[in-house]
Amino acid sequence: MRKHANWLTQADERILEFLRENGNFPPSAIRDRLADIGDDLGYSTNHLGMRCRALDDHGLLENVGGGTYTITDLGERYLDGEFDAGSLEDG
C-alpha cells in the first residue's frame, strides 16, 4: 500500500506510474501518450510540467535535461509502498 502525502495529486501518481512503465519523457509527451492509450486525465502540458517539477523538488523524479524526467529510486520505492511520501516536506 502506498504511503501518500497531502501534497501528492492524482496527476502525480499517474506521472510516476507512466514514467516507471514507459521510460523518460517530457510533460508534453506524457500528456500525448496518455491520450493515445486512452488514459488521458485532461491535464494540460503546463499542469503536468508543474507537477513534474514538484515531484523533482521532492526527489521522486529527476530532470535529466531538456525538460525530460525520469523516476528516481525514491519514486520507485514510493510506488512499491516502501517509502512514506508524507515524510517529505511540502514545498
N, CA, C and O atoms as a CHARMM CRD file, in Angstrom:
* protein
*
  364
    1    1 MET  N      0.84400  -1.18200   0.00000 PROA 1      0.00000
    2    1 MET  CA     0.00000   0.00000   0.00000 PROA 1      0.00000
    3    1 MET  C      0.89000   1.24700   0.00000 PROA 1      0.00000
    4    1 MET  O      1.85000   1.33700   0.76500 PROA 1      0.00000
    5    2 ARG  N      0.56300   2.18600  -0.85300 PROA 2      0.00000
    6    2 ARG  CA     1.33400   3.42500  -0.95200 PROA 2      0.00000
    7    2 ARG  C      1.05100   4.33600   0.23200 PROA 2      0.00000
    8    2 ARG  O     -0.07800   4.43700   0.71200 PROA 2      0.00000
    9    3 LYS  N      2.10700   4.99500   0.68800 PROA 3      0.00000
   10    3 LYS  CA     2.01400   5.91900   1.81100 PROA 3      0.00000
   11    3 LYS  C      2.02700   7.33300   1.25500 PROA 3      0.00000
   12    3 LYS  O      3.08300   7.87200   0.92400 PROA 3      0.00000
   13    4 HSD  N      0.84900   7.92600   1.15700 PROA 4      0.00000
   14    4 HSD  CA     0.64400   9.21200   0.48800 PROA 4      0.00000
   15    4 HSD  C      1.08700  10.39500   1.33500 PROA 4      0.00000
   16    4 HSD  O      1.34000  10.28300   2.53400 PROA 4      0.00000
   17    5 ALA  N      1.16800  11.52400   0.66100 PROA 5      0.00000
   18    5 ALA  CA     1.42000  12.81900   1.29200 PROA 5      0.00000
   19    5 ALA  C      0.29900  13.76000   0.87400 PROA 5      0.00000
   20    5 ALA  O     -0.31300  13.57800  -0.17900 PROA 5      0.00000
   21    6 ASN  N      0.03400  14.75800   1.69500 PROA 6      0.00000
   22    6 ASN  CA    -1.03400  15.71200   1.39100 PROA 6      0.00000
   23    6 ASN  C     -0.80100  16.45800   0.08700 PROA 6      0.00000
   24    6 ASN  O     -1.76200  16.83900  -0.58100 PROA 6      0.00000
   25    7 TRP  N      0.44900  16.67300  -0.29000 PROA 7      0.00000
   26    7 TRP  CA     0.76400  17.45100  -1.49000 PROA 7      0.00000
   27    7 TRP  C      0.66700  16.62000  -2.77400 PROA 7      0.00000
   28    7 TRP  O      0.61900  17.18700  -3.86600 PROA 7      0.00000
   29    8 LEU  N      0.63700  15.28800  -2.66200 PROA 8      0.00000
   30    8 LEU  CA     0.55000  14.44000  -3.86100 PROA 8      0.00000
   31    8 LEU  C     -0.84300  14.50700  -4.47400 PROA 8      0.00000
   32    8 LEU  O     -1.84600  14.53200  -3.76100 PROA 8      0.00000
   33    9 THR  N     -0.89200  14.53600  -5.80200 PROA 9      0.00000
   34    9 THR  CA    -2.16700  14.59700  -6.50400 PROA 9      0.00000
   35    9 THR  C     -2.35800  13.34500  -7.36000 PROA 9      0.00000
   36    9 THR  O     -1.44200  12.53800  -7.51800 PROA 9      0.00000
   37   10 GLN  N     -3.56500  13.20000  -7.90600 PROA 10     0.00000
   38   10 GLN  CA    -3.84200  12.09400  -8.82200 PROA 10     0.00000
   39   10 GLN  C     -2.90500  12.15900 -10.02900 PROA 10     0.00000
   40   10 GLN  O     -2.42800  11.12700 -10.50200 PROA 10     0.00000
   41   11 ALA  N     -2.64600  13.35500 -10.52100 PROA 11     0.00000
   42   11 ALA  CA    -1.73000  13.51700 -11.65900 PROA 11     0.00000
   43   11 ALA  C     -0.33100  13.03300 -11.29100 PROA 11     0.00000
   44   11 ALA  O      0.34200  12.40600 -12.10900 PROA 11     0.00000
   45   12 ASP  N      0.11500  13.31900 -10.06200 PROA 12     0.00000
   46   12 ASP  CA     1.43800  12.87400  -9.62100 PROA 12     0.00000
   47   12 ASP  C      1.55000  11.35700  -9.67700 PROA 12     0.00000
   48   12 ASP  O      2.54100  10.81200 -10.16500 PROA 12     0.00000
   49   13 GLU  N      0.52900  10.68600  -9.17400 PROA 13     0.00000
   50   13 GLU  CA     0.52000   9.21800  -9.17800 PROA 13     0.00000
   51   13 GLU  C      0.62400   8.69400 -10.60800 PROA 13     0.00000
   52   13 GLU  O      1.40400   7.78300 -10.88600 PROA 13     0.00000
   53   14 ARG  N     -0.15500   9.26500 -11.50100 PROA 14     0.00000
   54   14 ARG  CA    -0.16800   8.79100 -12.88900 PROA 14     0.00000
   55   14 ARG  C      1.15600   9.08500 -13.58100 PROA 14     0.00000
   56   14 ARG  O      1.64300   8.25800 -14.35200 PROA 14     0.00000
   57   15 ILE  N      1.74600  10.25200 -13.31800 PROA 15     0.00000
   58   15 ILE  CA     3.04800  10.59100 -13.89700 PROA 15     0.00000
   59   15 ILE  C      4.09400   9.56900 -13.45700 PROA 15     0.00000
   60   15 ILE  O      4.83100   9.03600 -14.28600 PROA 15     0.00000
   61   16 LEU  N      4.15900   9.29700 -12.16000 PROA 16     0.00000
   62   16 LEU  CA     5.12700   8.33300 -11.63700 PROA 16     0.00000
   63   16 LEU  C      4.92300   6.95600 -12.26000 PROA 16     0.00000
   64   16 LEU  O      5.88200   6.31700 -12.69300 PROA 16     0.00000
   65   17 GLU  N      3.67200   6.50000 -12.30600 PROA 17     0.00000
   66   17 GLU  CA     3.37500   5.18700 -12.89000 PROA 17     0.00000
   67   17 GLU  C      3.76000   5.14700 -14.36800 PROA 17     0.00000
   68   17 GLU  O      4.35400   4.17700 -14.84000 PROA 17     0.00000
   69   18 PHE  N      3.41500   6.21300 -15.09100 PROA 18     0.00000
   70   18 PHE  CA     3.70700   6.26900 -16.51800 PROA 18     0.00000
   71   18 PHE  C      5.20900   6.19900 -16.78400 PROA 18     0.00000
   72   18 PHE  O      5.65700   5.43400 -17.63800 PROA 18     0.00000
   73   19 LEU  N      5.98900   7.00200 -16.04700 PROA 19     0.00000
   74   19 LEU  CA     7.43400   7.02100 -16.28000 PROA 19     0.00000
   75   19 LEU  C      8.07600   5.69800 -15.88800 PROA 19     0.00000
   76   19 LEU  O      9.03300   5.26100 -16.52700 PROA 19     0.00000
   77   20 ARG  N      7.56300   5.06300 -14.85300 PROA 20     0.00000
   78   20 ARG  CA     8.11800   3.75700 -14.49400 PROA 20     0.00000
   79   20 ARG  C      7.85500   2.74800 -15.60100 PROA 20     0.00000
   80   20 ARG  O      8.72600   1.94200 -15.92800 PROA 20     0.00000
   81   21 GLU  N      6.67900   2.78500 -16.16700 PROA 21     0.00000
   82   21 GLU  CA     6.29100   1.81200 -17.20000 PROA 21     0.00000
   83   21 GLU  C      6.88300   2.11000 -18.57300 PROA 21     0.00000
   84   21 GLU  O      7.10800   1.18900 -19.35900 PROA 21     0.00000
   85   22 ASN  N      7.14000   3.39100 -18.87600 PROA 22     0.00000
   86   22 ASN  CA     7.47200   3.78200 -20.24300 PROA 22     0.00000
   87   22 ASN  C      8.82300   4.45500 -20.43800 PROA 22     0.00000
   88   22 ASN  O      9.21500   4.69900 -21.57900 PROA 22     0.00000
   89   23 GLY  N      9.53900   4.76100 -19.38100 PROA 23     0.00000
   90   23 GLY  CA    10.82900   5.42100 -19.52000 PROA 23     0.00000
   91   23 GLY  C     10.72100   6.93000 -19.41800 PROA 23     0.00000
   92   23 GLY  O      9.71000   7.46000 -18.95700 PROA 23     0.00000
   93   24 ASN  N     11.75300   7.61300 -19.84500 PROA 24     0.00000
   94   24 ASN  CA    11.90000   9.05800 -19.66800 PROA 24     0.00000
   95   24 ASN  C     11.13000   9.83600 -20.73500 PROA 24     0.00000
   96   24 ASN  O     11.18700   9.51400 -21.92200 PROA 24     0.00000
   97   25 PHE  N     10.40400  10.87600 -20.28200 PROA 25     0.00000
   98   25 PHE  CA     9.63100  11.71800 -21.19100 PROA 25     0.00000
   99   25 PHE  C      9.47300  13.11400 -20.61900 PROA 25     0.00000
  100   25 PHE  O      9.50800  13.28800 -19.40000 PROA 25     0.00000
  101   26 PRO  N      9.29900  14.12100 -21.48200 PROA 26     0.00000
  102   26 PRO  CA     8.91600  15.45100 -21.02800 PROA 26     0.00000
  103   26 PRO  C      7.40000  15.49600 -20.81200 PROA 26     0.00000
  104   26 PRO  O      6.68300  14.63000 -21.31200 PROA 26     0.00000
  105   27 PRO  N      6.90800  16.49100 -20.07700 PROA 27     0.00000
  106   27 PRO  CA     5.46900  16.58000 -19.79300 PROA 27     0.00000
  107   27 PRO  C      4.57900  16.55500 -21.03300 PROA 27     0.00000
  108   27 PRO  O      3.51400  15.93700 -21.00300 PROA 27     0.00000
  109   28 SER  N      4.98300  17.21000 -22.12300 PROA 28     0.00000
  110   28 SER  CA     4.13200  17.22300 -23.32900 PROA 28     0.00000
  111   28 SER  C      3.95900  15.81700 -23.89400 PROA 28     0.00000
  112   28 SER  O      2.86900  15.45700 -24.33900 PROA 28     0.00000
  113   29 ALA  N      5.01900  15.03000 -23.88000 PROA 29     0.00000
  114   29 ALA  CA     4.92800  13.65900 -24.38400 PROA 29     0.00000
  115   29 ALA  C      4.13600  12.77500 -23.42800 PROA 29     0.00000
  116   29 ALA  O      3.43600  11.86100 -23.86400 PROA 29     0.00000
  117   30 ILE  N      4.24100  13.03900 -22.12800 PROA 30     0.00000
  118   30 ILE  CA     3.42300  12.28400 -21.16000 PROA 30     0.00000
  119   30 ILE  C      1.95500  12.51900 -21.47400 PROA 30     0.00000
  120   30 ILE  O      1.17200  11.57200 -21.55200 PROA 30     0.00000
  121   31 ARG  N      1.58200  13.78400 -21.65500 PROA 31     0.00000
  122   31 ARG  CA     0.19000  14.11900 -21.97500 PROA 31     0.00000
  123   31 ARG  C     -0.26200  13.42800 -23.25500 PROA 31     0.00000
  124   31 ARG  O     -1.32900  12.81500 -23.29200 PROA 31     0.00000
  125   32 ASP  N      0.54800  13.52600 -24.30300 PROA 32     0.00000
  126   32 ASP  CA     0.18100  12.93900 -25.59500 PROA 32     0.00000
  127   32 ASP  C      0.05700  11.42500 -25.50800 PROA 32     0.00000
  128   32 ASP  O     -0.88700  10.84900 -26.04800 PROA 32     0.00000
  129   33 ARG  N      0.98300  10.78800 -24.84800 PROA 33     0.00000
  130   33 ARG  CA     0.96000   9.32100 -24.75300 PROA 33     0.00000
  131   33 ARG  C     -0.19300   8.83200 -23.89200 PROA 33     0.00000
  132   33 ARG  O     -0.80700   7.81400 -24.21200 PROA 33     0.00000
  133   34 LEU  N     -0.50300   9.53400 -22.80800 PROA 34     0.00000
  134   34 LEU  CA    -1.66100   9.14000 -22.00400 PROA 34     0.00000
  135   34 LEU  C     -2.93800   9.24200 -22.83300 PROA 34     0.00000
  136   34 LEU  O     -3.81600   8.38400 -22.73500 PROA 34     0.00000
  137   35 ALA  N     -3.04000  10.28000 -23.64000 PROA 35     0.00000
  138   35 ALA  CA    -4.20800  10.42800 -24.51000 PROA 35     0.00000
  139   35 ALA  C     -4.26100   9.29600 -25.53800 PROA 35     0.00000
  140   35 ALA  O     -5.33600   8.77200 -25.83100 PROA 35     0.00000
  141   36 ASP  N     -3.10500   8.92100 -26.08200 PROA 36     0.00000
  142   36 ASP  CA    -3.04200   7.84900 -27.07800 PROA 36     0.00000
  143   36 ASP  C     -3.48900   6.50300 -26.52400 PROA 36     0.00000
  144   36 ASP  O     -4.10500   5.70900 -27.23500 PROA 36     0.00000
  145   37 ILE  N     -3.17700   6.24500 -25.25000 PROA 37     0.00000
  146   37 ILE  CA    -3.55000   4.94200 -24.68100 PROA 37     0.00000
  147   37 ILE  C     -4.89200   4.98900 -23.96200 PROA 37     0.00000
  148   37 ILE  O     -5.29400   4.01900 -23.31800 PROA 37     0.00000
  149   38 GLY  N     -5.58000   6.11300 -24.07400 PROA 38     0.00000
  150   38 GLY  CA    -6.92300   6.21800 -23.51300 PROA 38     0.00000
  151   38 GLY  C     -6.95300   6.47400 -22.01900 PROA 38     0.00000
  152   38 GLY  O     -7.96900   6.23700 -21.36700 PROA 38     0.00000
  153   39 ASP  N     -5.85100   6.95600 -21.47300 PROA 39     0.00000
  154   39 ASP  CA    -5.77500   7.23000 -20.04000 PROA 39     0.00000
  155   39 ASP  C     -5.56300   8.71500 -19.79700 PROA 39     0.00000
  156   39 ASP  O     -4.93500   9.10500 -18.81300 PROA 39     0.00000
  157   40 ASP  N     -6.08100   9.53600 -20.68900 PROA 40     0.00000
  158   40 ASP  CA    -5.91700  10.98600 -20.59800 PROA 40     0.00000
  159   40 ASP  C     -6.74600  11.51900 -19.43500 PROA 40     0.00000
  160   40 ASP  O     -7.96000  11.32000 -19.39000 PROA 40     0.00000
  161   41 LEU  N     -6.09400  12.19100 -18.50200 PROA 41     0.00000
  162   41 LEU  CA    -6.78800  12.75300 -17.35500 PROA 41     0.00000
  163   41 LEU  C     -7.25300  14.18400 -17.61500 PROA 41     0.00000
  164   41 LEU  O     -7.84200  14.81800 -16.73900 PROA 41     0.00000
  165   42 GLY  N     -6.98800  14.69000 -18.81500 PROA 42     0.00000
  166   42 GLY  CA    -7.43500  16.03200 -19.16900 PROA 42     0.00000
  167   42 GLY  C     -6.56100  17.14500 -18.62800 PROA 42     0.00000
  168   42 GLY  O     -6.99800  18.29500 -18.57900 PROA 42     0.00000
  169   43 TYR  N     -5.34500  16.84000 -18.22300 PROA 43     0.00000
  170   43 TYR  CA    -4.43700  17.86000 -17.71900 PROA 43     0.00000
  171   43 TYR  C     -3.64500  18.47400 -18.86500 PROA 43     0.00000
  172   43 TYR  O     -3.29800  17.79600 -19.83200 PROA 43     0.00000
  173   44 SER  N     -3.36700  19.76300 -18.74300 PROA 44     0.00000
  174   44 SER  CA    -2.57400  20.45800 -19.75100 PROA 44     0.00000
  175   44 SER  C     -1.09600  20.12500 -19.57100 PROA 44     0.00000
  176   44 SER  O     -0.67400  19.62500 -18.52800 PROA 44     0.00000
  177   45 THR  N     -0.32200  20.41700 -20.61700 PROA 45     0.00000
  178   45 THR  CA     1.12000  20.25100 -20.52800 PROA 45     0.00000
  179   45 THR  C      1.68800  21.11900 -19.40000 PROA 45     0.00000
  180   45 THR  O      2.58500  20.68700 -18.67500 PROA 45     0.00000
  181   46 ASN  N      1.17100  22.33300 -19.25300 PROA 46     0.00000
  182   46 ASN  CA     1.64800  23.22100 -18.18300 PROA 46     0.00000
  183   46 ASN  C      1.40900  22.61500 -16.80800 PROA 46     0.00000
  184   46 ASN  O      2.27600  22.67800 -15.93800 PROA 46     0.00000
  185   47 HSD  N      0.22200  22.02500 -16.61100 PROA 47     0.00000
  186   47 HSD  CA    -0.08700  21.40600 -15.32000 PROA 47     0.00000
  187   47 HSD  C      0.83700  20.21400 -15.06200 PROA 47     0.00000
  188   47 HSD  O      1.37400  20.06300 -13.96400 PROA 47     0.00000
  189   48 LEU  N      1.01500  19.37800 -16.07100 PROA 48     0.00000
  190   48 LEU  CA     1.90000  18.22200 -15.90300 PROA 48     0.00000
  191   48 LEU  C      3.34100  18.66500 -15.65600 PROA 48     0.00000
  192   48 LEU  O      4.05500  18.03800 -14.87300 PROA 48     0.00000
  193   49 GLY  N      3.77100  19.73400 -16.31400 PROA 49     0.00000
  194   49 GLY  CA     5.11200  20.26900 -16.07800 PROA 49     0.00000
  195   49 GLY  C      5.27100  20.76600 -14.65000 PROA 49     0.00000
  196   49 GLY  O      6.29900  20.53300 -14.01500 PROA 49     0.00000
  197   50 MET  N      4.24800  21.45200 -14.14900 PROA 50     0.00000
  198   50 MET  CA     4.27700  21.93400 -12.77300 PROA 50     0.00000
  199   50 MET  C      4.36300  20.75200 -11.79600 PROA 50     0.00000
  200   50 MET  O      5.11000  20.80400 -10.81900 PROA 50     0.00000
  201   51 ARG  N      3.60400  19.70100 -12.06200 PROA 51     0.00000
  202   51 ARG  CA     3.62000  18.53600 -11.17500 PROA 51     0.00000
  203   51 ARG  C      4.94900  17.78700 -11.27900 PROA 51     0.00000
  204   51 ARG  O      5.45100  17.28600 -10.27300 PROA 51     0.00000
  205   52 CYS  N      5.52300  17.70400 -12.47400 PROA 52     0.00000
  206   52 CYS  CA     6.84000  17.06700 -12.61700 PROA 52     0.00000
  207   52 CYS  C      7.88700  17.83200 -11.82100 PROA 52     0.00000
  208   52 CYS  O      8.74000  17.22800 -11.17100 PROA 52     0.00000
  209   53 ARG  N      7.82400  19.16400 -11.86900 PROA 53     0.00000
  210   53 ARG  CA     8.77400  19.97100 -11.10000 PROA 53     0.00000
  211   53 ARG  C      8.59500  19.74900  -9.59500 PROA 53     0.00000
  212   53 ARG  O      9.57900  19.68200  -8.85800 PROA 53     0.00000
  213   54 ALA  N      7.34800  19.63400  -9.13900 PROA 54     0.00000
  214   54 ALA  CA     7.09200  19.36800  -7.72200 PROA 54     0.00000
  215   54 ALA  C      7.63500  17.99600  -7.32900 PROA 54     0.00000
  216   54 ALA  O      8.23400  17.84700  -6.26400 PROA 54     0.00000
  217   55 LEU  N      7.43000  16.99900  -8.17900 PROA 55     0.00000
  218   55 LEU  CA     7.95500  15.66300  -7.89500 PROA 55     0.00000
  219   55 LEU  C      9.47900  15.66500  -7.90100 PROA 55     0.00000
  220   55 LEU  O     10.10800  14.95300  -7.11800 PROA 55     0.00000
  221   56 ASP  N     10.07200  16.46300  -8.78300 PROA 56     0.00000
  222   56 ASP  CA    11.52800  16.62400  -8.82200 PROA 56     0.00000
  223   56 ASP  C     12.01400  17.29600  -7.53400 PROA 56     0.00000
  224   56 ASP  O     13.00300  16.86100  -6.94300 PROA 56     0.00000
  225   57 ASP  N     11.32800  18.34500  -7.10500 PROA 57     0.00000
  226   57 ASP  CA    11.69600  19.04800  -5.87500 PROA 57     0.00000
  227   57 ASP  C     11.67200  18.11600  -4.66100 PROA 57     0.00000
  228   57 ASP  O     12.44800  18.29200  -3.72100 PROA 57     0.00000
  229   58 HSD  N     10.78400  17.13200  -4.68800 PROA 58     0.00000
  230   58 HSD  CA    10.64600  16.18700  -3.57900 PROA 58     0.00000
  231   58 HSD  C     11.48500  14.92400  -3.76300 PROA 58     0.00000
  232   58 HSD  O     11.46300  14.03800  -2.90900 PROA 58     0.00000
  233   59 GLY  N     12.22300  14.83200  -4.86800 PROA 59     0.00000
  234   59 GLY  CA    13.13300  13.70800  -5.06900 PROA 59     0.00000
  235   59 GLY  C     12.52300  12.45100  -5.66400 PROA 59     0.00000
  236   59 GLY  O     13.17600  11.40900  -5.71000 PROA 59     0.00000
  237   60 LEU  N     11.25900  12.53800  -6.12900 PROA 60     0.00000
  238   60 LEU  CA    10.61300  11.36100  -6.70700 PROA 60     0.00000
  239   60 LEU  C     10.86100  11.25600  -8.21100 PROA 60     0.00000
  240   60 LEU  O     10.79600  10.16600  -8.77900 PROA 60     0.00000
  241   61 LEU  N     11.14200  12.38400  -8.84800 PROA 61     0.00000
  242   61 LEU  CA    11.54800  12.44300 -10.24800 PROA 61     0.00000
  243   61 LEU  C     12.85400  13.21300 -10.32900 PROA 61     0.00000
  244   61 LEU  O     13.25000  13.89600  -9.38400 PROA 61     0.00000
  245   62 GLU  N     13.52100  13.09200 -11.48200 PROA 62     0.00000
  246   62 GLU  CA    14.71900  13.87900 -11.75600 PROA 62     0.00000
  247   62 GLU  C     14.64600  14.39800 -13.18300 PROA 62     0.00000
  248   62 GLU  O     14.35400  13.64900 -14.11600 PROA 62     0.00000
  249   63 ASN  N     14.91700  15.69400 -13.34300 PROA 63     0.00000
  250   63 ASN  CA    15.00900  16.28600 -14.67400 PROA 63     0.00000
  251   63 ASN  C     16.37300  15.90300 -15.23100 PROA 63     0.00000
  252   63 ASN  O     17.40800  16.31100 -14.70300 PROA 63     0.00000
  253   64 VAL  N     16.36600  15.11500 -16.30100 PROA 64     0.00000
  254   64 VAL  CA    17.61800  14.61800 -16.87200 PROA 64     0.00000
  255   64 VAL  C     18.11300  15.49400 -18.02800 PROA 64     0.00000
  256   64 VAL  O     19.07100  15.14000 -18.71500 PROA 64     0.00000
  257   65 GLY  N     17.45600  16.63400 -18.23600 PROA 65     0.00000
  258   65 GLY  CA    17.85900  17.58100 -19.26600 PROA 65     0.00000
  259   65 GLY  C     16.78000  17.80500 -20.29400 PROA 65     0.00000
  260   65 GLY  O     16.04500  16.88400 -20.64900 PROA 65     0.00000
  261   66 GLY  N     16.68700  19.01600 -20.76600 PROA 66     0.00000
  262   66 GLY  CA    15.72100  19.35500 -21.80000 PROA 66     0.00000
  263   66 GLY  C     14.27200  19.19400 -21.36500 PROA 66     0.00000
  264   66 GLY  O     13.38800  19.01200 -22.20300 PROA 66     0.00000
  265   67 GLY  N     14.02100  19.25900 -20.06000 PROA 67     0.00000
  266   67 GLY  CA    12.65800  19.10500 -19.56200 PROA 67     0.00000
  267   67 GLY  C     12.17200  17.66800 -19.55800 PROA 67     0.00000
  268   67 GLY  O     10.97800  17.42200 -19.39000 PROA 67     0.00000
  269   68 THR  N     13.06400  16.72500 -19.73700 PROA 68     0.00000
  270   68 THR  CA    12.71800  15.30000 -19.71500 PROA 68     0.00000
  271   68 THR  C     12.94300  14.76100 -18.30600 PROA 68     0.00000
  272   68 THR  O     13.96000  15.04200 -17.67200 PROA 68     0.00000
  273   69 TYR  N     11.98100  13.98600 -17.83400 PROA 69     0.00000
  274   69 TYR  CA    12.02600  13.47600 -16.46700 PROA 69     0.00000
  275   69 TYR  C     12.16000  11.96600 -16.44400 PROA 69     0.00000
  276   69 TYR  O     11.70900  11.25300 -17.34100 PROA 69     0.00000
  277   70 THR  N     12.80500  11.50600 -15.36700 PROA 70     0.00000
  278   70 THR  CA    12.92000  10.08000 -15.09200 PROA 70     0.00000
  279   70 THR  C     12.50500   9.84500 -13.64100 PROA 70     0.00000
  280   70 THR  O     12.65300  10.72900 -12.79700 PROA 70     0.00000
  281   71 ILE  N     11.99800   8.67700 -13.36100 PROA 71     0.00000
  282   71 ILE  CA    11.64300   8.33600 -11.98700 PROA 71     0.00000
  283   71 ILE  C     12.91800   7.96000 -11.23400 PROA 71     0.00000
  284   71 ILE  O     13.79600   7.29600 -11.78400 PROA 71     0.00000
  285   72 THR  N     13.01400   8.37900  -9.99400 PROA 72     0.00000
  286   72 THR  CA    14.17300   8.07900  -9.16200 PROA 72     0.00000
  287   72 THR  C     13.93700   6.78200  -8.38100 PROA 72     0.00000
  288   72 THR  O     12.83800   6.22700  -8.38500 PROA 72     0.00000
  289   73 ASP  N     14.98800   6.32000  -7.71900 PROA 73     0.00000
  290   73 ASP  CA    14.84000   5.15300  -6.84800 PROA 73     0.00000
  291   73 ASP  C     13.81400   5.43600  -5.75200 PROA 73     0.00000
  292   73 ASP  O     13.03900   4.55300  -5.38300 PROA 73     0.00000
  293   74 LEU  N     13.80800   6.65500  -5.23600 PROA 74     0.00000
  294   74 LEU  CA    12.83600   7.03300  -4.21500 PROA 74     0.00000
  295   74 LEU  C     11.41700   6.97600  -4.77200 PROA 74     0.00000
  296   74 LEU  O     10.49900   6.51800  -4.09200 PROA 74     0.00000
  297   75 GLY  N     11.23600   7.44300  -6.01400 PROA 75     0.00000
  298   75 GLY  CA     9.93600   7.35800  -6.66500 PROA 75     0.00000
  299   75 GLY  C      9.48600   5.91700  -6.84300 PROA 75     0.00000
  300   75 GLY  O      8.31400   5.59900  -6.64400 PROA 75     0.00000
  301   76 GLU  N     10.41400   5.04900  -7.21600 PROA 76     0.00000
  302   76 GLU  CA    10.11600   3.61700  -7.34900 PROA 76     0.00000
  303   76 GLU  C      9.70400   3.03100  -6.00000 PROA 76     0.00000
  304   76 GLU  O      8.73400   2.28000  -5.90200 PROA 76     0.00000
  305   77 ARG  N     10.46000   3.38900  -4.96700 PROA 77     0.00000
  306   77 ARG  CA    10.14500   2.87700  -3.63100 PROA 77     0.00000
  307   77 ARG  C      8.76900   3.35100  -3.18000 PROA 77     0.00000
  308   77 ARG  O      8.02700   2.58900  -2.56100 PROA 77     0.00000
  309   78 TYR  N      8.41500   4.61100  -3.48600 PROA 78     0.00000
  310   78 TYR  CA     7.09100   5.12100  -3.15100 PROA 78     0.00000
  311   78 TYR  C      6.01100   4.29100  -3.84800 PROA 78     0.00000
  312   78 TYR  O      5.05200   3.85500  -3.21100 PROA 78     0.00000
  313   79 LEU  N      6.16800   4.07300  -5.15800 PROA 79     0.00000
  314   79 LEU  CA     5.16300   3.30000  -5.89400 PROA 79     0.00000
  315   79 LEU  C      5.03100   1.87900  -5.36100 PROA 79     0.00000
  316   79 LEU  O      3.94700   1.29600  -5.39800 PROA 79     0.00000
  317   80 ASP  N      6.12900   1.32500  -4.86600 PROA 80     0.00000
  318   80 ASP  CA     6.11400  -0.03500  -4.32400 PROA 80     0.00000
  319   80 ASP  C      5.61000  -0.09200  -2.88300 PROA 80     0.00000
  320   80 ASP  O      5.52200  -1.17500  -2.30400 PROA 80     0.00000
  321   81 GLY  N      5.27500   1.06900  -2.29500 PROA 81     0.00000
  322   81 GLY  CA     4.78400   1.11100  -0.92300 PROA 81     0.00000
  323   81 GLY  C      5.87200   0.98100   0.12400 PROA 81     0.00000
  324   81 GLY  O      5.59300   0.68000   1.28400 PROA 81     0.00000
  325   82 GLU  N      7.11900   1.20900  -0.28600 PROA 82     0.00000
  326   82 GLU  CA     8.26300   1.04600   0.61200 PROA 82     0.00000
  327   82 GLU  C      8.76600   2.37100   1.17000 PROA 82     0.00000
  328   82 GLU  O      9.71800   2.38800   1.95000 PROA 82     0.00000
  329   83 PHE  N      8.13900   3.48500   0.78200 PROA 83     0.00000
  330   83 PHE  CA     8.56500   4.79200   1.24100 PROA 83     0.00000
  331   83 PHE  C      7.34800   5.63600   1.55400 PROA 83     0.00000
  332   83 PHE  O      6.38800   5.67200   0.78500 PROA 83     0.00000
  333   84 ASP  N      7.39500   6.31700   2.69100 PROA 84     0.00000
  334   84 ASP  CA     6.29800   7.18700   3.13500 PROA 84     0.00000
  335   84 ASP  C      6.53000   8.59100   2.57600 PROA 84     0.00000
  336   84 ASP  O      7.36900   9.33400   3.08400 PROA 84     0.00000
  337   85 ALA  N      5.78500   8.95000   1.53200 PROA 85     0.00000
  338   85 ALA  CA     5.92900  10.27200   0.92300 PROA 85     0.00000
  339   85 ALA  C      5.54800  11.38600   1.90200 PROA 85     0.00000
  340   85 ALA  O      5.95300  12.53400   1.71800 PROA 85     0.00000
  341   86 GLY  N      4.78400  11.05900   2.92500 PROA 86     0.00000
  342   86 GLY  CA     4.42600  12.03500   3.93600 PROA 86     0.00000
  343   86 GLY  C      5.62600  12.54300   4.72900 PROA 86     0.00000
  344   86 GLY  O      5.54900  13.57900   5.38900 PROA 86     0.00000
  345   87 SER  N      6.73700  11.80500   4.65900 PROA 87     0.00000
  346   87 SER  CA     7.93500  12.23500   5.36600 PROA 87     0.00000
  347   87 SER  C      8.67700  13.34600   4.62100 PROA 87     0.00000
  348   87 SER  O      9.59200  13.95600   5.17300 PROA 87     0.00000
  349   88 LEU  N      8.28900  13.61200   3.37300 PROA 88     0.00000
  350   88 LEU  CA     8.89300  14.68700   2.58900 PROA 88     0.00000
  351   88 LEU  C      8.18500  15.98700   2.90700 PROA 88     0.00000
  352   88 LEU  O      6.96200  16.02000   3.04900 PROA 88     0.00000
  353   89 GLU  N      8.94600  17.04700   3.01600 PROA 89     0.00000
  354   89 GLU  CA     8.35500  18.35100   3.29700 PROA 89     0.00000
  355   89 GLU  C      7.50600  18.83200   2.13700 PROA 89     0.00000
  356   89 GLU  O      7.83000  18.59700   0.97300 PROA 89     0.00000
  357   90 ASP  N      6.41600  19.50900   2.46800 PROA 90     0.00000
  358   90 ASP  CA     5.57300  20.13300   1.44900 PROA 90     0.00000
  359   90 ASP  C      6.28400  21.37700   0.96500 PROA 90     0.00000
  360   90 ASP  O      6.49600  22.32200   1.72400 PROA 90     0.00000
  361   91 GLY  N      6.66600  21.37000  -0.35400 PROA 91     0.00000
  362   91 GLY  CA     7.40000  22.50300  -0.90700 PROA 91     0.00000
  363   91 GLY  C      6.48900  23.55800  -1.30200 PROA 91     0.00000
  364   91 GLY  O      6.92600  24.59900  -1.79200 PROA 91     0.00000
